[in-house]
Tab-separated table of C-alpha atoms and ligand atoms in Angstrom:
chain	number	residue	atom	x	y	z
I	8	MET	CA	0.023	0.045	-0.007
I	9	THR	CA	1.336	3.470	-0.872
I	10	PRO	CA	1.142	6.033	2.033
I	11	GLN	CA	-1.616	8.372	1.292
I	12	PRO	CA	-2.067	12.052	2.502
I	13	ARG	CA	-3.834	12.383	5.827
I	14	PRO	CA	-7.551	13.210	4.770
I	15	ALA	CA	-8.948	16.341	6.071
I	16	GLY	CA	-11.663	16.890	8.090
I	17	THR	CA	-13.112	15.517	11.894
I	18	ALA	CA	-14.024	11.941	12.148
I	19	ILE	CA	-15.634	11.990	15.681
I	20	VAL	CA	-17.175	14.944	17.734
I	21	LEU	CA	-18.269	14.048	21.485
I	22	ASP	CA	-19.879	16.930	23.387
I	23	GLY	CA	-20.604	16.270	26.795
I	24	VAL	CA	-20.834	12.666	26.887
I	25	SER	CA	-22.283	11.125	29.980
I	26	LYS	CA	-23.034	7.458	30.740
I	27	HIS	CA	-24.448	5.937	34.081
I	28	TYR	CA	-24.966	2.376	35.134
I	29	GLY	CA	-27.165	2.326	38.169
I	30	GLU	CA	-25.267	4.635	40.880
I	31	VAL	CA	-22.133	4.415	38.588
I	32	ARG	CA	-20.980	7.415	37.014
I	33	ALA	CA	-19.178	5.476	34.186
I	34	LEU	CA	-18.668	8.762	31.667
I	35	ASP	CA	-19.174	12.138	33.076
I	36	GLY	CA	-19.162	15.170	30.616
I	37	VAL	CA	-16.776	13.570	28.272
I	38	SER	CA	-15.607	16.151	25.252
I	39	PHE	CA	-12.985	15.906	22.389
I	40	SER	CA	-12.784	15.205	18.699
I	41	VAL	CA	-10.890	13.103	16.556
I	42	ALA	CA	-9.319	14.556	13.379
I	43	GLN	CA	-9.802	12.211	10.133
I	44	GLY	CA	-6.423	10.245	9.630
I	45	GLU	CA	-5.376	10.574	13.336
I	46	PHE	CA	-4.489	7.811	15.514
I	47	PHE	CA	-6.023	8.534	18.936
I	48	GLY	CA	-5.531	7.087	21.804
I	49	VAL	CA	-7.948	6.584	24.880
I	50	LEU	CA	-5.627	5.612	27.787
I	51	GLY	CA	-6.660	5.272	31.193
I	52	PRO	CA	-6.971	2.251	34.230
I	53	ASN	CA	-9.569	-0.307	34.558
I	54	GLY	CA	-13.018	0.898	35.194
I	55	ALA	CA	-11.882	4.234	33.689
I	56	GLY	CA	-14.519	3.713	31.575
I	57	LYS	CA	-12.656	3.425	28.215
I	58	THR	CA	-14.676	0.347	26.753
I	59	THR	CA	-18.013	2.085	27.416
I	60	LEU	CA	-16.586	5.376	25.674
I	61	VAL	CA	-15.727	3.641	22.503
I	62	GLU	CA	-18.587	1.478	22.532
I	63	ILE	CA	-20.736	4.951	22.596
I	64	VAL	CA	-18.732	5.992	19.698
I	65	GLU	CA	-19.510	2.905	17.420
I	66	GLY	CA	-23.137	3.015	18.131
I	67	MET	CA	-23.179	-0.429	20.225
I	68	ARG	CA	-24.648	1.750	23.718
I	69	LYS	CA	-26.706	5.033	23.943
I	70	ALA	CA	-25.239	7.629	25.886
I	71	ASP	CA	-27.323	9.370	28.830
I	72	GLY	CA	-26.490	12.640	27.897
I	73	GLY	CA	-24.241	14.764	25.357
I	74	THR	CA	-24.119	14.192	21.963
I	75	VAL	CA	-21.633	11.921	19.657
I	76	THR	CA	-21.404	12.561	15.645
I	77	VAL	CA	-19.158	10.124	13.661
I	78	PHE	CA	-18.573	12.013	9.861
I	79	GLY	CA	-21.333	14.281	11.120
I	80	MET	CA	-23.555	11.294	11.380
I	81	SER	CA	-25.185	10.362	14.789
I	82	PRO	CA	-24.166	6.568	15.727
I	83	TRP	CA	-27.247	6.000	17.590
I	84	PRO	CA	-29.742	4.438	16.805
I	85	ARG	CA	-28.381	2.161	14.789
I	86	ASN	CA	-26.988	4.018	11.739
I	87	THR	CA	-26.079	1.258	8.285
I	88	ALA	CA	-24.522	4.006	6.594
I	89	LEU	CA	-21.950	4.437	9.165
I	90	LEU	CA	-21.520	0.733	9.980
I	91	ARG	CA	-19.925	0.765	6.142
I	92	ARG	CA	-17.228	2.976	7.422
I	93	ILE	CA	-16.527	1.708	10.739
I	94	GLY	CA	-14.583	-1.600	11.633
I	95	VAL	CA	-14.429	-2.965	15.716
I	96	GLN	CA	-12.206	-4.875	17.382
I	97	THR	CA	-13.919	-5.684	20.485
I	98	GLN	CA	-12.312	-6.809	24.014
I	99	THR	CA	-13.804	-10.203	23.371
I	100	SER	CA	-13.782	-11.172	19.752
I	101	ALA	CA	-16.384	-13.520	18.470
I	102	PHE	CA	-15.007	-16.232	15.862
I	103	PHE	CA	-16.216	-18.889	13.555
I	104	THR	CA	-13.963	-20.978	15.461
I	105	ARG	CA	-14.677	-24.492	13.550
I	106	LEU	CA	-13.343	-22.821	10.310
I	107	THR	CA	-10.188	-21.880	8.978
I	108	ALA	CA	-8.712	-18.371	9.215
I	109	TRP	CA	-9.295	-18.305	5.721
I	110	GLU	CA	-12.989	-19.366	5.617
I	111	HIS	CA	-13.642	-17.055	8.928
I	112	LEU	CA	-12.488	-13.962	7.123
I	113	GLU	CA	-13.814	-15.014	3.710
I	114	THR	CA	-17.251	-15.422	5.846
I	115	VAL	CA	-17.115	-11.887	7.384
I	116	ALA	CA	-16.100	-10.294	4.038
I	117	ALA	CA	-19.279	-11.740	2.279
I	118	LEU	CA	-21.314	-10.339	5.796
I	119	HIS	CA	-20.016	-7.143	4.685
I	120	GLY	CA	-20.603	-7.194	1.095
I	121	ALA	CA	-16.777	-7.148	0.796
I	122	ASP	CA	-15.254	-9.482	-1.993
I	123	ARG	CA	-12.215	-12.265	-1.386
I	124	ASP	CA	-9.472	-10.140	-2.338
I	125	ALA	CA	-10.418	-8.012	0.424
I	126	ALA	CA	-10.238	-10.689	2.668
I	127	ARG	CA	-6.815	-11.814	1.413
I	128	HIS	CA	-5.572	-8.316	1.285
I	129	ALA	CA	-6.522	-7.920	5.386
I	130	LEU	CA	-5.141	-11.123	6.295
I	131	GLU	CA	-1.829	-10.610	4.434
I	132	LEU	CA	-1.936	-7.066	6.322
I	133	VAL	CA	-2.027	-8.548	9.621
I	134	GLY	CA	0.826	-11.300	8.705
I	135	LEU	CA	-1.457	-14.300	8.546
I	136	GLY	CA	-0.907	-15.088	5.162
I	137	GLY	CA	0.861	-18.193	5.684
I	138	LYS	CA	-1.933	-19.351	8.298
I	139	GLU	CA	-5.146	-19.428	6.147
I	140	ARG	CA	-5.354	-23.098	6.178
I	141	SER	CA	-5.120	-23.134	10.315
I	142	ARG	CA	-8.405	-23.603	12.091
I	143	VAL	CA	-9.229	-20.568	14.081
I	144	ASP	CA	-9.176	-23.270	17.476
I	145	ASP	CA	-5.545	-23.731	16.608
I	146	LEU	CA	-4.337	-20.378	16.361
I	147	SER	CA	-2.318	-19.118	19.385
I	148	GLY	CA	-3.515	-15.988	21.181
I	149	GLY	CA	-1.210	-13.330	18.963
I	150	GLN	CA	-2.361	-14.738	15.924
I	151	ARG	CA	-6.173	-14.913	16.955
I	152	GLN	CA	-5.757	-11.031	18.206
I	153	ARG	CA	-4.312	-10.407	14.484
I	154	LEU	CA	-7.058	-12.439	13.076
I	155	ALA	CA	-9.521	-10.291	15.182
I	156	LEU	CA	-7.977	-7.094	13.861
I	157	ALA	CA	-8.201	-8.672	10.171
I	158	THR	CA	-11.719	-9.333	10.857
I	159	ALA	CA	-12.558	-5.727	12.028
I	160	LEU	CA	-10.551	-4.413	8.413
I	161	VAL	CA	-11.793	-6.488	5.972
I	162	HIS	CA	-14.475	-4.087	4.635
I	163	GLN	CA	-11.640	-1.301	4.383
I	164	PRO	CA	-13.172	1.207	6.803
I	165	ASP	CA	-12.462	4.695	7.603
I	166	LEU	CA	-12.346	4.571	11.263
I	167	ILE	CA	-11.008	1.676	13.132
I	168	PHE	CA	-11.776	0.984	17.023
I	169	LEU	CA	-9.200	-0.889	18.811
I	170	ASP	CA	-10.352	-1.981	22.502
I	171	GLU	CA	-6.948	-3.246	24.157
I	172	PRO	CA	-5.823	-5.390	20.960
I	173	THR	CA	-2.629	-5.984	22.657
I	174	ALA	CA	-3.822	-6.972	26.014
I	175	ALA	CA	-2.753	-10.553	25.945
I	176	LEU	CA	0.225	-10.659	23.710
I	177	ASP	CA	3.532	-11.449	24.508
I	178	PRO	CA	6.246	-8.677	23.303
I	179	GLU	CA	7.424	-9.686	20.292
I	180	ALA	CA	3.444	-10.352	19.112
I	181	ARG	CA	2.586	-6.879	20.388
I	182	ARG	CA	5.639	-5.456	18.494
I	183	SER	CA	4.352	-7.098	15.057
I	184	LEU	CA	1.035	-6.001	15.568
I	185	TRP	CA	2.360	-2.279	16.169
I	186	ALA	CA	3.815	-2.550	12.582
I	187	VAL	CA	0.547	-3.447	11.278
I	188	LEU	CA	-0.925	-0.496	12.919
I	189	ARG	CA	1.303	2.005	11.977
I	190	GLU	CA	0.538	0.276	8.212
I	191	LEU	CA	-3.027	1.176	8.749
I	192	ARG	CA	-2.180	4.856	10.229
I	193	GLY	CA	-0.098	5.542	7.088
I	194	GLU	CA	-2.977	4.266	4.787
I	195	GLY	CA	-4.522	7.416	6.133
I	196	ARG	CA	-7.262	5.652	8.388
I	197	THR	CA	-8.532	6.827	11.614
I	198	ILE	CA	-7.534	4.899	14.446
I	199	VAL	CA	-9.138	4.983	17.815
I	200	TYR	CA	-7.068	2.550	20.190
I	201	THR	CA	-7.743	1.900	23.888
I	202	THR	CA	-5.168	0.793	25.947
I	203	HIS	CA	-3.424	0.842	29.887
I	204	TYR	CA	-0.047	0.384	28.036
I	205	LEU	CA	1.709	3.694	28.150
I	206	ASP	CA	4.697	2.558	25.952
I	207	GLU	CA	2.393	1.880	23.324
I	208	ALA	CA	0.375	5.233	23.389
I	209	GLU	CA	3.967	7.011	23.253
I	210	ALA	CA	5.067	4.850	20.325
I	211	LEU	CA	1.833	4.968	18.298
I	212	CYS	CA	-0.469	7.590	19.186
I	213	ASP	CA	-0.866	11.450	17.593
I	214	ARG	CA	-2.742	12.084	20.562
I	215	VAL	CA	-4.267	10.772	23.741
I	216	ALA	CA	-6.843	11.224	25.813
I	217	ILE	CA	-6.317	10.057	29.579
I	218	ILE	CA	-9.460	9.238	31.209
I	219	ALA	CA	-9.707	8.683	34.979
I	220	GLY	CA	-13.164	8.185	36.848
I	221	GLY	CA	-15.333	8.964	33.674
I	222	LYS	CA	-13.717	12.013	32.803
I	223	VAL	CA	-10.995	13.308	30.531
I	224	VAL	CA	-7.982	14.538	32.518
I	225	ALA	CA	-5.506	15.118	30.327
I	226	LEU	CA	-5.836	15.381	26.242
I	227	ASP	CA	-2.506	15.849	23.911
I	228	SER	CA	0.186	14.449	22.052
I	229	PRO	CA	2.469	11.834	24.107
I	230	GLY	CA	5.331	14.519	23.989
I	231	ALA	CA	3.122	17.600	25.199
I	232	LEU	CA	1.853	15.506	28.047
I	233	ILE	CA	5.331	14.508	29.079
I	234	ARG	CA	6.403	17.906	28.272
I	235	SER	CA	3.554	19.641	30.220
I	236	MET	CA	4.053	17.631	33.299
I	237	ALA	CA	7.762	19.327	33.479
I	238	ALA	CA	9.249	16.166	34.748
I	239	PRO	CA	12.795	16.704	34.988
I	240	ALA	CA	15.404	14.465	32.914
I	241	ARG	CA	17.880	12.596	35.118
I	242	LEU	CA	21.533	12.376	34.452
I	243	LEU	CA	23.374	9.193	36.165
I	244	ILE	CA	27.022	9.747	36.795
I	245	PRO	CA	29.175	7.100	38.820
I	246	ALA	CA	29.989	8.706	41.972
I	247	ASP	CA	33.826	7.774	41.727
I	248	ARG	CA	33.675	10.327	38.526
I	249	ILE	CA	32.213	13.364	40.116
I	250	THR	CA	31.532	14.875	43.409
I	251	VAL	CA	28.349	15.931	44.483
I	252	GLU	CA	29.806	19.368	44.910
I	253	GLN	CA	31.016	19.429	41.328
I	254	ALA	CA	27.460	18.069	40.137
I	255	ARG	CA	25.537	21.109	42.148
I	256	ALA	CA	28.133	23.429	40.519
I	257	LEU	CA	26.854	22.615	37.110
I	258	ASP	CA	24.828	25.235	35.505
I	259	GLY	CA	21.175	23.992	35.103
I	260	ALA	CA	21.477	21.122	37.874
I	261	GLU	CA	17.960	21.416	39.999
I	262	ARG	CA	18.709	18.675	42.547
I	263	VAL	CA	21.466	16.441	42.978
I	264	LEU	CA	20.899	13.356	44.712
I	265	VAL	CA	23.094	10.068	45.407
I	266	GLU	CA	21.446	6.838	44.644
I	267	GLY	CA	23.671	3.623	45.155
I	268	GLY	CA	26.991	4.398	43.154
I	269	GLU	CA	25.389	7.237	41.316
I	270	VAL	CA	25.265	10.702	41.364
I	271	VAL	CA	21.925	11.696	40.048
I	272	ILE	CA	21.360	15.060	38.773
I	273	GLU	CA	18.070	16.134	37.845
I	274	THR	CA	17.523	19.146	35.720
I	275	ARG	CA	14.908	20.382	32.829
I	276	HIS	CA	17.839	21.707	31.094
I	277	ALA	CA	19.452	18.219	30.455
I	278	ASN	CA	21.715	19.555	27.138
I	279	ARG	CA	22.936	22.742	28.823
I	280	VAL	CA	24.084	20.232	31.835
I	281	LEU	CA	25.809	17.867	30.017
I	282	VAL	CA	27.659	20.069	28.297
I	283	GLU	CA	29.128	21.416	31.172
I	284	ALA	CA	29.190	17.431	32.824
I	285	ALA	CA	31.404	16.491	29.978
I	286	ALA	CA	34.066	19.357	30.623
I	287	LEU	CA	34.603	16.764	33.935
I	288	VAL	CA	33.851	13.166	32.694
I	289	ASP	CA	33.602	11.278	29.831
I	290	MET	CA	30.563	11.209	28.101
I	291	ASP	CA	30.334	7.242	27.878
I	292	ALA	CA	29.823	7.911	31.796
I	293	ILE	CA	26.848	9.497	31.837
I	294	GLN	CA	23.363	8.071	31.030
I	295	THR	CA	20.445	10.146	30.834
I	296	ARG	CA	16.608	9.204	31.403
I	297	THR	CA	14.253	11.450	30.319
I	298	ALA	CA	10.880	11.763	31.761
I	299	THR	CA	8.140	9.378	29.912
I	300	LEU	CA	4.355	9.289	29.542
I	301	GLU	CA	4.161	6.867	32.442
I	302	ASP	CA	5.348	9.907	34.500
I	303	ALA	CA	2.490	12.134	33.164
I	304	TYR	CA	-0.051	9.316	33.388
I	305	LEU	CA	0.757	7.977	37.174
I	306	ARG	CA	-0.113	11.754	38.175
I	307	LEU	CA	-3.067	12.225	36.185
I	308	THR	CA	-4.457	9.198	37.429
I	309	ALA	CA	-3.941	9.126	40.885
I	310	THR	CA	-6.531	8.865	43.529
I	311	PRO	CA	-6.315	12.367	45.076
I	312	PRO	CA	-4.397	11.816	48.384
I	313	PRO	CA	-5.887	12.725	51.546
I	314	ALA	CA	-5.788	16.320	52.514
I	315	ALA	CA	-2.771	14.808	55.032
I	316	ALA	CA	-0.725	13.100	52.695
I	317	GLU	CA	-0.656	16.115	50.413
I	318	GLU	CA	2.785	17.192	51.811
I	319	ARG	CA	4.430	14.595	50.669
I	320	PRO	CA	7.681	15.054	48.273
I	321	THR	CA	6.536	14.347	44.577
I	322	ALA	CA	9.733	12.805	43.590
I	323	PRO	CA	9.613	9.054	44.419
I	324	THR	CA	13.416	8.640	44.279
I	325	ALA	CA	13.785	11.570	46.987
I	326	ALA	CA	13.209	8.751	49.881
I	327	ALA	CA	15.573	6.427	48.193
I	328	GLY	CA	18.466	8.469	48.124
I	329	THR	CA	20.468	10.990	50.439
I	330	GLU	CA	19.284	14.598	48.816
I	331	HIS	CA	20.746	17.519	48.368
I	332	ARG	CA	19.196	20.323	47.617
I	333	ARG	CA	21.300	23.020	45.604
Z	13	ADP	N1	-22.992	-2.778	31.394
Z	13	ADP	C1	-22.463	-2.206	32.687
Z	13	ADP	N2	-23.430	-2.838	33.661
Z	13	ADP	C2	-22.854	-1.757	34.918
Z	13	ADP	N3	-21.817	-1.435	34.953
Z	13	ADP	C3	-20.768	-1.402	34.065
Z	13	ADP	C4	-21.262	-2.340	32.721
Z	13	ADP	N4	-20.115	-1.489	32.228
Z	13	ADP	C5	-19.236	-0.841	32.483
Z	13	ADP	N5	-19.757	-0.779	33.612
Z	13	ADP	C6	-19.120	0.134	34.963
Z	13	ADP	O1	-18.755	0.877	34.434
Z	13	ADP	C7	-17.318	1.675	34.429
Z	13	ADP	C8	-16.773	1.856	33.577
Z	13	ADP	O2	-16.097	0.696	33.019
Z	13	ADP	P1	-15.927	0.285	31.586
Z	13	ADP	O3	-16.167	1.303	30.203
Z	13	ADP	O4	-15.750	-1.149	30.859
Z	13	ADP	O5	-14.181	0.811	31.832
Z	13	ADP	P2	-12.635	0.314	30.770
Z	13	ADP	O6	-13.033	-0.037	29.857
Z	13	ADP	O7	-11.826	1.600	31.062
Z	13	ADP	O8	-12.216	-0.240	32.088
Z	13	ADP	C9	-16.672	0.609	35.588
Z	13	ADP	O9	-16.853	1.147	37.190
Z	13	ADP	C10	-17.384	-0.722	35.152
Z	13	ADP	O10	-17.914	-1.569	36.447
Z	14	MG	MG1	-12.117	-1.694	28.671
């Protein structure tokens, strides 16, 4: 497939969407929009409301309040014009388990009014070209997950929903699924992707909405979220190469700790500190650890601490090392 330019326009608009299950407020005033061609992540801990959210957008559940439009149409009540344009991989995918992978996909294609070429293309796209004669029952977990993806794609939808597609996969299967997802994005399709794996969101998503307790607590590109948390980078230098006093004297060093055999310099100006440190220490001895989406996520989804606990130091490492404030 040749990469296509990203299509213009808006795929999804949510405005004040809410949903209750009895006493449980699963979604509480969720608003955001997703551009066409965007790889959009929905992140949040278990029970945050991710599945509820995507199923409302898919038209599988009805919101109690607010409005949802998908390609300018309401997904509820069920809208067949829309169903043709969306592909859904649910958390528990249903298969025709007694069929072979190929028979399964051909059947799904037929149900969608798509042809055998479409089934062939989907099977190859997910890397199951060699497994077409295997029975669905005999596929490994990762292969089934990829077949589920092929099932969601077979009719070449413009908008694809994937609800924790890598939840049960080993690292290798996860990486190979990522490659498929990048390819789909390259084809200009819009992808809505729920996960609780942060590395995944960081590696794949253009933007992520972090939801916790049914509300959007942050929405931005992974890079911007990481920057907005203003978590400092950490430079690690073996303690036999530099003294704490020397480290503290470096321009841009905000905090200096000793952890194990390392002098740890926290800074929001890693480049400046690196240049200075390199005058004292061989560059190869310096390790850099930058902030990750995980830092941002943990802070955003943390349950608010009781008032008395608010004085705790924010850096979890402060307790582990000897602290030397400038
Ligand atoms: N069909 C349902 N009936 C009652 N409660 C539900 C139902 N589906 C989800 N919930 C509740 O709504 C909240 C959000 O669930 P869900 O959307 O599945 O979250 P996530 O996918 O982020 O784990 C949870 O508290 C869950 O127990
Ligand atoms: Mg879920």
